[in-house]
Tab-separated table of C-alpha atoms in Angstrom:
chain	number	residue	atom	x	y	z
A	1	UNK	CA	-18.932	-4.973	-24.478
A	2	UNK	CA	-16.613	-2.300	-22.849
A	3	UNK	CA	-18.069	-3.130	-19.524
A	4	UNK	CA	-17.462	-6.813	-20.024
A	5	UNK	CA	-13.826	-6.470	-21.044
A	6	UNK	CA	-13.157	-4.168	-18.072
A	7	UNK	CA	-14.826	-6.624	-15.611
A	8	UNK	CA	-12.779	-9.516	-17.123
A	9	UNK	CA	-9.623	-7.598	-16.639
A	10	UNK	CA	-8.590	-7.702	-20.244
A	11	UNK	CA	-9.310	-3.994	-21.004
A	12	UNK	CA	-5.488	-3.254	-21.385
A	13	UNK	CA	-5.610	-5.058	-24.769
A	14	UNK	CA	-8.293	-2.585	-26.021
A	15	UNK	CA	-7.322	0.796	-24.397
A	16	UNK	CA	-7.249	2.644	-27.728
A	17	UNK	CA	-10.550	1.152	-29.002
A	18	UNK	CA	-12.188	1.922	-25.660
A	19	UNK	CA	-10.953	5.511	-25.693
A	20	UNK	CA	-12.139	6.021	-29.264
A	21	UNK	CA	-15.587	4.711	-28.618
A	22	UNK	CA	-16.142	6.666	-25.410
A	23	UNK	CA	-14.771	9.871	-26.802
A	24	UNK	CA	-17.343	9.490	-29.620
A	25	UNK	CA	-20.051	8.747	-27.130
A	26	UNK	CA	-19.152	11.750	-25.053
A	27	UNK	CA	-19.185	13.906	-28.097
A	28	UNK	CA	-22.708	12.748	-28.938
A	29	UNK	CA	-23.800	13.219	-25.405
A	30	UNK	CA	-22.228	16.687	-25.120
A	31	UNK	CA	-23.964	17.829	-28.411
A	32	UNK	CA	-27.396	16.139	-28.053
A	33	UNK	CA	-27.630	14.943	-24.420
A	34	UNK	CA	-28.699	11.528	-23.494
A	35	UNK	CA	-32.004	10.908	-25.158
A	36	UNK	CA	-32.342	7.233	-24.293
A	37	UNK	CA	-35.182	6.073	-22.007
A	38	UNK	CA	-33.531	2.754	-21.062
A	39	UNK	CA	-32.230	3.216	-17.510
A	40	UNK	CA	-29.744	0.415	-17.833
A	41	UNK	CA	-28.160	1.960	-20.871
A	42	UNK	CA	-28.161	5.557	-19.620
A	43	UNK	CA	-26.633	4.451	-16.262
A	44	UNK	CA	-24.023	2.343	-17.999
A	45	UNK	CA	-22.970	5.107	-20.424
A	46	UNK	CA	-22.823	7.566	-17.514
A	47	UNK	CA	-20.556	5.232	-15.490
A	48	UNK	CA	-18.194	4.253	-18.365
A	49	UNK	CA	-17.687	7.894	-19.378
A	50	UNK	CA	-16.953	9.000	-15.772
A	51	UNK	CA	-14.594	6.050	-15.289
A	52	UNK	CA	-12.762	7.246	-18.468
A	53	UNK	CA	-12.319	10.695	-17.009
A	54	UNK	CA	-15.298	12.426	-18.805
A	55	UNK	CA	-17.547	14.578	-16.628
A	56	UNK	CA	-21.181	13.803	-17.240
A	57	UNK	CA	-23.882	15.605	-15.394
A	58	UNK	CA	-26.133	13.469	-13.181
A	59	UNK	CA	-29.178	15.337	-14.612
A	60	UNK	CA	-29.238	12.511	-17.172
A	61	UNK	CA	-31.254	10.653	-14.469
A	62	UNK	CA	-33.941	13.338	-14.117
A	63	UNK	CA	-36.117	11.679	-16.734
A	64	UNK	CA	-36.448	8.688	-14.358
A	65	UNK	CA	-37.737	10.957	-11.459
A	66	UNK	CA	-41.139	12.426	-10.904
A	67	UNK	CA	-42.108	16.094	-10.236
A	68	UNK	CA	-41.236	15.577	-6.559
A	69	UNK	CA	-37.721	14.612	-7.409
A	70	UNK	CA	-38.266	10.960	-6.426
A	71	UNK	CA	-37.448	8.033	-8.642
A	72	UNK	CA	-40.537	6.676	-10.466
A	73	UNK	CA	-42.198	3.567	-9.304
A	74	UNK	CA	-41.611	1.643	-12.499
A	75	UNK	CA	-37.875	2.055	-12.028
A	76	UNK	CA	-38.127	-0.189	-8.945
A	77	UNK	CA	-39.357	-2.982	-11.253
A	78	UNK	CA	-36.299	-2.883	-13.652
A	79	UNK	CA	-33.801	-5.137	-12.023
A	80	UNK	CA	-31.105	-4.504	-14.712
A	81	UNK	CA	-31.743	-0.867	-14.594
A	82	UNK	CA	-31.381	-0.787	-10.716
A	83	UNK	CA	-28.164	-2.713	-10.929
A	84	UNK	CA	-26.723	-0.324	-13.466
A	85	UNK	CA	-28.048	2.737	-11.503
A	86	UNK	CA	-26.444	1.478	-8.288
A	87	UNK	CA	-23.067	1.040	-10.077
A	88	UNK	CA	-23.344	4.569	-11.600
A	89	UNK	CA	-24.078	6.044	-8.149
A	90	UNK	CA	-20.577	5.009	-6.981
A	91	UNK	CA	-19.079	7.553	-9.297
A	92	UNK	CA	-20.396	10.572	-7.362
A	93	UNK	CA	-17.982	13.430	-6.936
A	94	UNK	CA	-19.812	15.102	-3.966
A	95	UNK	CA	-22.615	17.723	-3.917
A	96	UNK	CA	-24.659	15.369	-6.306
A	97	UNK	CA	-27.888	14.728	-4.446
A	98	UNK	CA	-29.274	12.855	-7.455
A	99	UNK	CA	-26.548	10.208	-7.266
A	100	UNK	CA	-26.845	9.914	-3.544
A	101	UNK	CA	-30.593	9.300	-3.920
A	102	UNK	CA	-29.945	6.911	-6.834
A	103	UNK	CA	-27.660	4.871	-4.636
A	104	UNK	CA	-30.098	4.749	-1.744
A	105	UNK	CA	-33.119	4.021	-3.962
A	106	UNK	CA	-31.447	1.272	-5.944
A	107	UNK	CA	-29.867	-0.391	-2.972
A	108	UNK	CA	-33.244	-0.431	-1.104
A	109	UNK	CA	-35.151	-2.017	-3.978
A	110	UNK	CA	-32.321	-4.357	-5.044
A	111	UNK	CA	-32.554	-5.876	-1.529
A	112	UNK	CA	-35.829	-7.390	-2.600
A	113	UNK	CA	-34.233	-9.438	-5.351
A	114	UNK	CA	-32.059	-12.487	-5.245
A	115	UNK	CA	-30.466	-13.641	-8.471
A	116	UNK	CA	-28.072	-16.489	-7.436
A	117	UNK	CA	-26.104	-14.081	-5.382
A	118	UNK	CA	-25.575	-11.487	-8.107
A	119	UNK	CA	-27.389	-8.728	-6.342
A	120	UNK	CA	-25.689	-9.406	-2.957
A	121	UNK	CA	-22.349	-9.419	-4.696
A	122	UNK	CA	-23.077	-6.115	-6.510
A	123	UNK	CA	-24.123	-4.410	-3.298
A	124	UNK	CA	-21.095	-5.579	-1.315
A	125	UNK	CA	-18.575	-5.191	-4.187
A	126	UNK	CA	-19.599	-2.475	-6.715
A	127	UNK	CA	-17.090	-2.395	-9.583
A	128	UNK	CA	-15.785	1.089	-8.923
A	129	UNK	CA	-14.828	0.291	-5.332
A	130	UNK	CA	-13.622	-3.290	-5.360
A	131	UNK	CA	-11.180	-5.708	-7.087
A	132	UNK	CA	-13.597	-8.630	-6.503
A	133	UNK	CA	-13.638	-11.218	-9.259
A	134	UNK	CA	-16.287	-10.768	-11.930
A	135	UNK	CA	-17.572	-14.293	-11.987
A	136	UNK	CA	-20.766	-13.551	-10.049
A	137	UNK	CA	-21.578	-10.608	-12.371
A	138	UNK	CA	-21.760	-12.973	-15.405
A	139	UNK	CA	-23.972	-15.577	-13.832
A	140	UNK	CA	-27.245	-15.184	-15.795
A	141	UNK	CA	-26.567	-11.556	-16.531
A	142	UNK	CA	-26.146	-12.165	-20.259
A	143	UNK	CA	-28.754	-14.320	-22.030
A	144	UNK	CA	-29.791	-14.805	-25.646
A	145	UNK	CA	-27.943	-15.125	-28.888
A	146	UNK	CA	-27.170	-11.468	-29.097
A	147	UNK	CA	-24.631	-12.035	-26.256
A	148	UNK	CA	-22.739	-14.945	-27.997
A	149	UNK	CA	-19.654	-12.746	-28.331
A	150	UNK	CA	-19.168	-12.949	-24.561
A	151	UNK	CA	-17.991	-16.571	-24.974
A	152	UNK	CA	-15.072	-15.399	-27.131
A	153	UNK	CA	-14.106	-12.685	-24.612
A	154	UNK	CA	-14.373	-15.217	-21.825
A	155	UNK	CA	-12.044	-17.540	-23.725
A	156	UNK	CA	-9.595	-14.736	-24.181
A	157	UNK	CA	-9.785	-13.789	-20.455
A	158	UNK	CA	-9.125	-17.393	-19.486
A	159	UNK	CA	-6.105	-17.642	-21.733
A	160	UNK	CA	-4.868	-14.218	-20.487
A	161	UNK	CA	-5.464	-15.191	-16.881
A	162	UNK	CA	-3.180	-18.246	-17.206
A	163	UNK	CA	-0.415	-16.270	-18.946
A	164	UNK	CA	-0.624	-13.368	-16.325
A	165	UNK	CA	-0.872	-15.836	-13.403
A	166	UNK	CA	2.362	-17.590	-14.579
A	167	UNK	CA	4.061	-14.187	-14.801
A	168	UNK	CA	2.891	-13.211	-11.326
A	169	UNK	CA	4.100	-16.458	-9.940
A	170	UNK	CA	7.553	-15.894	-11.391
A	171	UNK	CA	7.613	-12.362	-9.829
A	172	UNK	CA	6.708	-13.740	-6.475
A	173	UNK	CA	9.654	-16.189	-6.703
A	174	UNK	CA	11.898	-13.177	-7.371
A	175	UNK	CA	10.467	-11.229	-4.468
A	176	UNK	CA	10.803	-14.184	-2.140
A	177	UNK	CA	14.401	-14.716	-3.180
A	178	UNK	CA	15.110	-10.999	-2.627
A	179	UNK	CA	13.522	-11.159	0.797
A	180	UNK	CA	15.578	-14.289	1.850
A	181	UNK	CA	18.822	-12.698	0.612
A	182	UNK	CA	18.059	-9.525	2.409
A	183	UNK	CA	18.081	-11.562	5.644
A	184	UNK	CA	15.983	-9.082	7.685
A	185	UNK	CA	13.723	-11.853	8.896
A	186	UNK	CA	16.572	-13.265	10.775
A	187	UNK	CA	18.119	-10.041	11.871
A	188	UNK	CA	14.825	-8.443	12.842
A	189	UNK	CA	12.973	-11.164	14.682
A	190	UNK	CA	9.847	-8.982	15.283
A	191	UNK	CA	9.449	-8.225	11.562
A	192	UNK	CA	6.508	-9.675	9.682
A	193	UNK	CA	7.436	-12.047	6.855
A	194	UNK	CA	4.655	-11.570	4.360
A	195	UNK	CA	6.187	-11.112	0.920
A	196	UNK	CA	3.105	-12.417	-0.879
A	197	UNK	CA	0.809	-9.917	0.907
A	198	UNK	CA	3.233	-7.094	0.071
A	199	UNK	CA	3.313	-8.174	-3.523
A	200	UNK	CA	-0.452	-8.242	-3.959
A	201	UNK	CA	-0.442	-4.466	-3.318
A	202	UNK	CA	1.964	-4.117	-6.274
A	203	UNK	CA	-0.083	-6.520	-8.361
A	204	UNK	CA	-3.241	-4.558	-7.688
A	205	UNK	CA	-1.680	-1.122	-8.528
A	206	UNK	CA	0.251	-2.230	-11.625
A	207	UNK	CA	-2.286	-4.378	-13.526
A	208	UNK	CA	-0.600	-4.128	-16.922
A	209	UNK	CA	1.469	-7.309	-17.391
A	210	UNK	CA	4.202	-5.249	-19.087
A	211	UNK	CA	4.938	-3.527	-15.677
A	212	UNK	CA	6.851	-6.551	-14.368
A	213	UNK	CA	9.940	-4.803	-12.999
A	214	UNK	CA	7.753	-2.083	-11.491
A	215	UNK	CA	5.749	-4.548	-9.487
A	216	UNK	CA	8.937	-6.159	-8.114
A	217	UNK	CA	10.517	-2.903	-7.194
A	218	UNK	CA	7.339	-1.427	-5.646
A	219	UNK	CA	7.024	-4.422	-3.392
A	220	UNK	CA	10.303	-3.560	-1.717
A	221	UNK	CA	9.376	-0.144	-0.229
A	222	UNK	CA	5.949	-1.601	0.651
A	223	UNK	CA	7.654	-4.228	2.720
A	224	UNK	CA	9.611	-1.548	4.543
A	225	UNK	CA	6.409	0.356	5.366
A	226	UNK	CA	5.192	-2.753	7.266
A	227	UNK	CA	8.567	-3.327	8.922
A	228	UNK	CA	9.078	0.245	10.063
A	229	UNK	CA	5.453	0.383	11.252
A	230	UNK	CA	6.324	-2.535	13.448
A	231	UNK	CA	9.356	-0.839	14.757
A	232	UNK	CA	7.251	2.151	15.852
A	233	UNK	CA	4.094	0.319	16.872
A	234	UNK	CA	5.516	-2.761	18.627
A	235	UNK	CA	9.195	-2.812	19.282
A	236	UNK	CA	10.933	0.499	19.645
A	237	UNK	CA	11.358	2.778	22.702
A	238	UNK	CA	10.428	6.362	22.289
A	239	UNK	CA	13.915	7.830	22.661
A	240	UNK	CA	15.315	5.356	20.042
A	241	UNK	CA	12.369	6.120	17.722
A	242	UNK	CA	13.221	9.729	17.919
A	243	UNK	CA	16.822	9.167	17.033
A	244	UNK	CA	15.751	6.882	14.160
A	245	UNK	CA	13.353	9.493	12.790
A	246	UNK	CA	16.028	12.140	12.910
A	247	UNK	CA	18.431	9.865	11.019
A	248	UNK	CA	15.947	9.170	8.388
A	249	UNK	CA	15.248	12.833	7.926
A	250	UNK	CA	19.085	13.599	7.617
A	251	UNK	CA	19.595	10.405	5.603
A	252	UNK	CA	23.321	10.232	6.666
A	253	UNK	CA	24.642	6.775	7.105
A	254	UNK	CA	27.718	8.242	8.701
A	255	UNK	CA	25.658	9.457	11.744
A	256	UNK	CA	23.846	6.374	12.939
A	257	UNK	CA	26.257	5.091	15.628
A	258	UNK	CA	23.861	5.938	18.441
A	259	UNK	CA	21.046	3.926	16.990
A	260	UNK	CA	20.261	0.418	18.293
A	261	UNK	CA	21.728	-2.310	16.042
A	262	UNK	CA	18.333	-3.373	14.642
A	263	UNK	CA	17.617	0.183	13.550
A	264	UNK	CA	21.070	0.457	11.809
A	265	UNK	CA	20.336	-2.754	9.990
A	266	UNK	CA	16.900	-1.465	8.930
A	267	UNK	CA	18.221	1.999	7.790
A	268	UNK	CA	21.090	0.421	5.786
A	269	UNK	CA	18.704	-1.867	4.021
A	270	UNK	CA	16.237	0.970	3.384
A	271	UNK	CA	19.115	3.038	1.885
A	272	UNK	CA	20.109	0.163	-0.418
A	273	UNK	CA	16.608	-0.362	-1.872
A	274	UNK	CA	16.085	3.487	-2.161
A	275	UNK	CA	19.371	3.721	-4.143
A	276	UNK	CA	18.442	0.617	-6.232
A	277	UNK	CA	15.151	2.208	-7.196
A	278	UNK	CA	16.735	5.498	-7.869
A	279	UNK	CA	19.222	3.853	-10.272
A	280	UNK	CA	16.401	1.926	-12.080
A	281	UNK	CA	14.223	5.046	-12.506
A	282	UNK	CA	17.164	7.066	-13.755
A	283	UNK	CA	18.083	4.246	-16.237
A	284	UNK	CA	14.578	3.814	-17.562
A	285	UNK	CA	13.215	7.392	-17.363
A	286	UNK	CA	16.250	9.729	-17.125
A	287	UNK	CA	15.217	11.256	-13.794
A	288	UNK	CA	16.815	10.990	-10.423
A	289	UNK	CA	14.033	10.749	-7.782
A	290	UNK	CA	16.192	10.209	-4.695
A	291	UNK	CA	15.252	13.589	-3.020
A	292	UNK	CA	11.568	12.760	-3.334
A	293	UNK	CA	11.928	9.221	-2.095
A	294	UNK	CA	14.002	10.247	0.963
A	295	UNK	CA	11.599	13.104	1.679
A	296	UNK	CA	8.623	10.674	1.624
A	297	UNK	CA	10.380	8.303	4.074
A	298	UNK	CA	11.041	11.222	6.439
A	299	UNK	CA	7.459	12.298	6.260
A	300	UNK	CA	6.268	8.759	6.991
A	301	UNK	CA	8.587	8.325	10.121
A	302	UNK	CA	7.598	11.866	11.322
A	303	UNK	CA	3.970	10.731	11.294
A	304	UNK	CA	4.817	7.351	12.977
A	305	UNK	CA	6.702	9.303	15.697
A	306	UNK	CA	3.754	11.599	16.290
A	307	UNK	CA	1.514	8.590	17.019
A	308	UNK	CA	4.304	7.044	19.287
A	309	UNK	CA	4.508	10.143	21.317
A	310	UNK	CA	0.716	10.239	21.680
A	311	UNK	CA	0.759	6.795	23.075
A	312	UNK	CA	3.778	7.350	25.327
A	313	UNK	CA	2.138	10.475	26.925
A	314	UNK	CA	-1.293	9.069	27.142
A	315	UNK	CA	-2.554	11.953	24.888
A	316	UNK	CA	-5.918	11.259	23.255
A	317	UNK	CA	-5.951	13.277	20.011
A	318	UNK	CA	-9.153	14.515	18.399
A	319	UNK	CA	-10.428	12.145	15.738
A	320	UNK	CA	-9.701	14.699	12.973
A	321	UNK	CA	-6.171	15.379	14.413
A	322	UNK	CA	-5.557	11.556	14.393
A	323	UNK	CA	-6.928	11.239	10.887
A	324	UNK	CA	-4.944	14.158	9.498
A	325	UNK	CA	-1.675	12.524	10.718
A	326	UNK	CA	-2.954	9.134	9.726
A	327	UNK	CA	-3.236	10.177	6.060
A	328	UNK	CA	0.537	10.298	6.132
A	329	UNK	CA	1.170	7.341	8.533
A	330	UNK	CA	-1.038	5.177	6.295
A	331	UNK	CA	1.915	4.875	3.979
A	332	UNK	CA	-0.246	5.751	0.987
A	333	UNK	CA	1.764	8.830	0.042
A	334	UNK	CA	5.030	7.038	0.274
A	335	UNK	CA	3.834	4.222	-1.930
A	336	UNK	CA	2.155	6.516	-4.503
A	337	UNK	CA	5.395	8.624	-4.802
A	338	UNK	CA	7.306	5.456	-5.644
A	339	UNK	CA	4.510	4.530	-8.142
A	340	UNK	CA	4.769	7.859	-9.829
A	341	UNK	CA	8.500	7.468	-10.467
A	342	UNK	CA	8.471	3.808	-11.341
A	343	UNK	CA	5.924	4.538	-14.029
A	344	UNK	CA	7.886	7.538	-15.242
A	345	UNK	CA	5.014	9.149	-17.106
A	346	UNK	CA	4.795	12.965	-17.254
A	347	UNK	CA	7.694	13.718	-14.935
A	348	UNK	CA	8.141	17.413	-14.838
A	349	UNK	CA	9.317	19.967	-12.207
A	350	UNK	CA	5.641	20.829	-11.676
A	351	UNK	CA	4.385	17.210	-11.233
A	352	UNK	CA	7.284	16.319	-8.955
A	353	UNK	CA	6.492	19.261	-6.692
A	354	UNK	CA	2.862	18.286	-6.819
A	355	UNK	CA	3.539	14.564	-5.909
A	356	UNK	CA	5.945	15.620	-3.162
A	357	UNK	CA	3.195	17.873	-1.538
A	358	UNK	CA	0.645	14.957	-0.908
A	359	UNK	CA	-1.835	16.140	-3.628
A	360	UNK	CA	-5.570	15.452	-3.424
A	361	UNK	CA	-5.599	12.327	-5.431
A	362	UNK	CA	-3.202	10.883	-2.734
A	363	UNK	CA	-4.825	12.419	0.236
A	364	UNK	CA	-8.112	11.028	-0.999
A	365	UNK	CA	-6.881	7.395	-1.040
A	366	UNK	CA	-5.234	7.563	2.366
A	367	UNK	CA	-8.343	8.094	4.547
A	368	UNK	CA	-9.987	5.191	2.765
A	369	UNK	CA	-7.195	3.007	3.948
A	370	UNK	CA	-6.769	4.542	7.338
A	371	UNK	CA	-10.509	4.246	8.387
A	372	UNK	CA	-10.983	0.821	6.881
A	373	UNK	CA	-8.060	-0.301	9.037
A	374	UNK	CA	-9.628	1.323	12.099
A	375	UNK	CA	-13.086	-0.245	11.593
A	376	UNK	CA	-13.380	-3.027	14.047
A	377	UNK	CA	-9.992	-2.019	15.675
A	378	UNK	CA	-8.519	-5.183	14.150
A	379	UNK	CA	-4.879	-5.966	14.886
A	380	UNK	CA	-2.858	-7.548	12.097
A	381	UNK	CA	-1.749	-11.068	13.025
A	382	UNK	CA	1.187	-10.872	15.463
A	383	UNK	CA	0.822	-7.302	16.536
A	384	UNK	CA	0.079	-6.268	20.081
A	385	UNK	CA	0.572	-2.743	18.952
A	386	UNK	CA	0.090	0.866	20.114
A	387	UNK	CA	-2.054	1.930	17.108
A	388	UNK	CA	-4.852	4.367	17.892
A	389	UNK	CA	-8.201	4.375	16.013
A	390	UNK	CA	-10.176	7.185	14.534
A	391	UNK	CA	-13.340	5.355	15.556
A	392	UNK	CA	-12.167	5.194	19.216
A	393	UNK	CA	-11.170	8.840	19.396
A	394	UNK	CA	-14.392	9.823	17.762
A	395	UNK	CA	-16.440	7.946	20.437
A	396	UNK	CA	-14.318	9.550	23.120
A	397	UNK	CA	-15.350	12.903	21.849
A	398	UNK	CA	-18.980	11.919	21.439
A	399	UNK	CA	-19.687	9.688	24.397
A	400	UNK	CA	-23.459	9.660	23.827
A	401	UNK	CA	-22.966	7.749	20.580
A	402	UNK	CA	-23.264	4.029	20.079
A	403	UNK	CA	-20.826	1.826	18.341
A	404	UNK	CA	-23.249	1.666	15.452
A	405	UNK	CA	-23.273	5.506	15.272
A	406	UNK	CA	-19.536	5.603	15.119
A	407	UNK	CA	-19.420	2.877	12.461
A	408	UNK	CA	-21.926	4.832	10.281
A	409	UNK	CA	-19.786	8.046	10.713
A	410	UNK	CA	-16.692	6.146	9.620
A	411	UNK	CA	-18.447	4.715	6.520
A	412	UNK	CA	-19.673	8.244	5.732
A	413	UNK	CA	-16.061	9.394	5.922
A	414	UNK	CA	-15.003	6.655	3.596
A	415	UNK	CA	-17.810	7.615	1.161
A	416	UNK	CA	-16.794	11.287	1.198
A	417	UNK	CA	-13.142	10.285	0.462
A	418	UNK	CA	-14.280	8.188	-2.415
A	419	UNK	CA	-16.193	11.213	-3.790
A	420	UNK	CA	-12.988	13.315	-3.615
A	421	UNK	CA	-11.091	10.537	-5.310
A	422	UNK	CA	-13.627	10.231	-8.057
A	423	UNK	CA	-13.357	13.961	-8.671
A	424	UNK	CA	-9.573	13.816	-8.877
A	425	UNK	CA	-9.797	11.075	-11.477
A	426	UNK	CA	-11.738	13.266	-13.878
A	427	UNK	CA	-10.071	15.088	-16.690
A	428	UNK	CA	-8.199	17.374	-16.805
A	429	UNK	CA	-5.730	15.677	-14.427
A	430	UNK	CA	-2.115	16.672	-14.006
A	431	UNK	CA	-1.103	12.998	-13.672
A	432	UNK	CA	-0.964	10.283	-16.212
A	433	UNK	CA	-3.800	7.818	-16.734
A	434	UNK	CA	-1.636	5.063	-15.514
A	435	UNK	CA	-0.844	6.830	-12.283
A	436	UNK	CA	-4.449	7.690	-11.825
A	437	UNK	CA	-5.418	4.022	-12.382
A	438	UNK	CA	-2.779	2.825	-9.859
A	439	UNK	CA	-4.082	5.399	-7.319
A	440	UNK	CA	-7.606	4.197	-7.837
A	441	UNK	CA	-6.720	0.554	-7.677
A	442	UNK	CA	-4.852	1.012	-4.407
A	443	UNK	CA	-8.267	2.324	-2.956
A	444	UNK	CA	-10.066	-0.544	-4.514
A	445	UNK	CA	-7.674	-3.002	-2.866
A	446	UNK	CA	-8.357	-1.640	0.648
A	447	UNK	CA	-11.464	-3.724	1.536
A	448	UNK	CA	-9.608	-6.915	0.729
A	449	UNK	CA	-6.601	-5.907	2.848
A	450	UNK	CA	-8.579	-4.856	5.994
A	451	UNK	CA	-11.807	-6.809	6.125
A	452	UNK	CA	-11.039	-8.978	9.222
A	453	UNK	CA	-13.438	-11.650	10.434
A	454	UNK	CA	-14.115	-12.513	14.075
A	455	UNK	CA	-10.954	-14.727	13.991
A	456	UNK	CA	-8.803	-11.802	12.897
A	457	UNK	CA	-8.256	-13.405	9.583
A	458	UNK	CA	-8.726	-12.029	6.098
A	459	UNK	CA	-11.004	-14.372	4.231
A	460	UNK	CA	-11.683	-12.018	1.296
A	461	UNK	CA	-7.856	-11.536	0.780
A	462	UNK	CA	-7.214	-15.263	1.207
A	463	UNK	CA	-9.743	-16.030	-1.525
A	464	UNK	CA	-8.400	-13.213	-3.792
A	465	UNK	CA	-4.804	-14.587	-3.395
A	466	UNK	CA	-5.912	-18.113	-4.033
A	467	UNK	CA	-7.999	-17.322	-7.106
A	468	UNK	CA	-5.464	-14.877	-8.576
A	469	UNK	CA	-2.187	-16.572	-7.926
A	470	UNK	CA	-2.319	-20.152	-6.676
A	471	UNK	CA	-5.770	-21.629	-7.728
A	472	UNK	CA	-6.354	-24.306	-5.071
A	473	UNK	CA	-2.752	-24.335	-3.620
A	474	UNK	CA	-2.754	-23.701	0.230
A	475	UNK	CA	-2.000	-20.036	1.112
A	476	UNK	CA	-2.181	-20.133	4.840
A	477	UNK	CA	0.330	-17.771	6.448
A	478	UNK	CA	1.275	-15.785	3.403
A	479	UNK	CA	-0.914	-12.842	4.303
């Protein structure tokens, strides 16, 4: 039942109940171990506990392995057990060979099954690593009178969906109005105009309907990440970019006369939204975050400038050097800094210093985004940019490798980043559960945002926006 309410996206109604049940389950497990022989149940309990932040040893799966350490043959015949095992394997925190083998074993044998697309959907979109809709999961997965309760939960989910969709549509109207009044689309002709796409990031990070003003405010700095990225990647000359970066680091509006007019406009607008967010955070949470916000913008522009200098000089960085800088230029740290203060949970001198320093929970999300963006070397709509690619630089270092080898290396890097993120999400965690959830959801959103097709479109994102926000209304051009 916990699994179902989470997949239906209505778990925020039952947070206290879920925590009480799983705390009891963990206490039982910690005292007596997992004595169940049903793989589906063992794997589901393992995954739910780890998702909740409880560490459970992967040794619970040893009873399903033979003396040679291989999974037993009868396991391959248990379709529900295999599906649950594959989902559980996505919670690995690294150095857990049992879970690595579980993922490989279950994926290999699941490939032999076809249950109306359920297995294919599971392998492509495991729950831990995606925000894909749950509808395929429920097709034929619950049968019999003992699951009659699912109809009530589905009814609640449908009612909730309509209410939340209406709220999100109203928020999009506010964001679109803000964007029009800002007037940057007219003043900066090169700037992308994608308020719905920017908002979808906020919608994914802040899933609780009660976080309405936070979603609206977060969309504003996200829009400027895209705009400033375009300035560095497409439009600006190196000398002007250097002056702009220096101005951002000083954050002095009285000293921008030497900047080109479009950079002045951008900086002034950025200053306005930063001050607006500062005032809102101070009013709601009693803390002034302006130093951290300005510092994060400076770090982002510093990273953008490094990439611009590489391109201008013809320098080919090592893949790891590019990726280290790309962790910052991805914009993930800047966005999560804003999320931290907009939530306002657990703000102390220690946690502020920690969030300012790009902690592991942040630096684990960033390479997931950076490498997904690099895969396929896709360019976003109207860009003819100067972006590098960790895949390209890796192949330059290893010229004997094929494109398939480089792709596998990239996917392995993403997998390793996910393992680090999974570890950071376990308790004890210096950050609040809401911040941890937002960080996790930003990583889960990445495949939707960067899975380009051969026409350089984003079909998965298009479907997600249609199903989440507009039903069957046309959405062409909003992303």
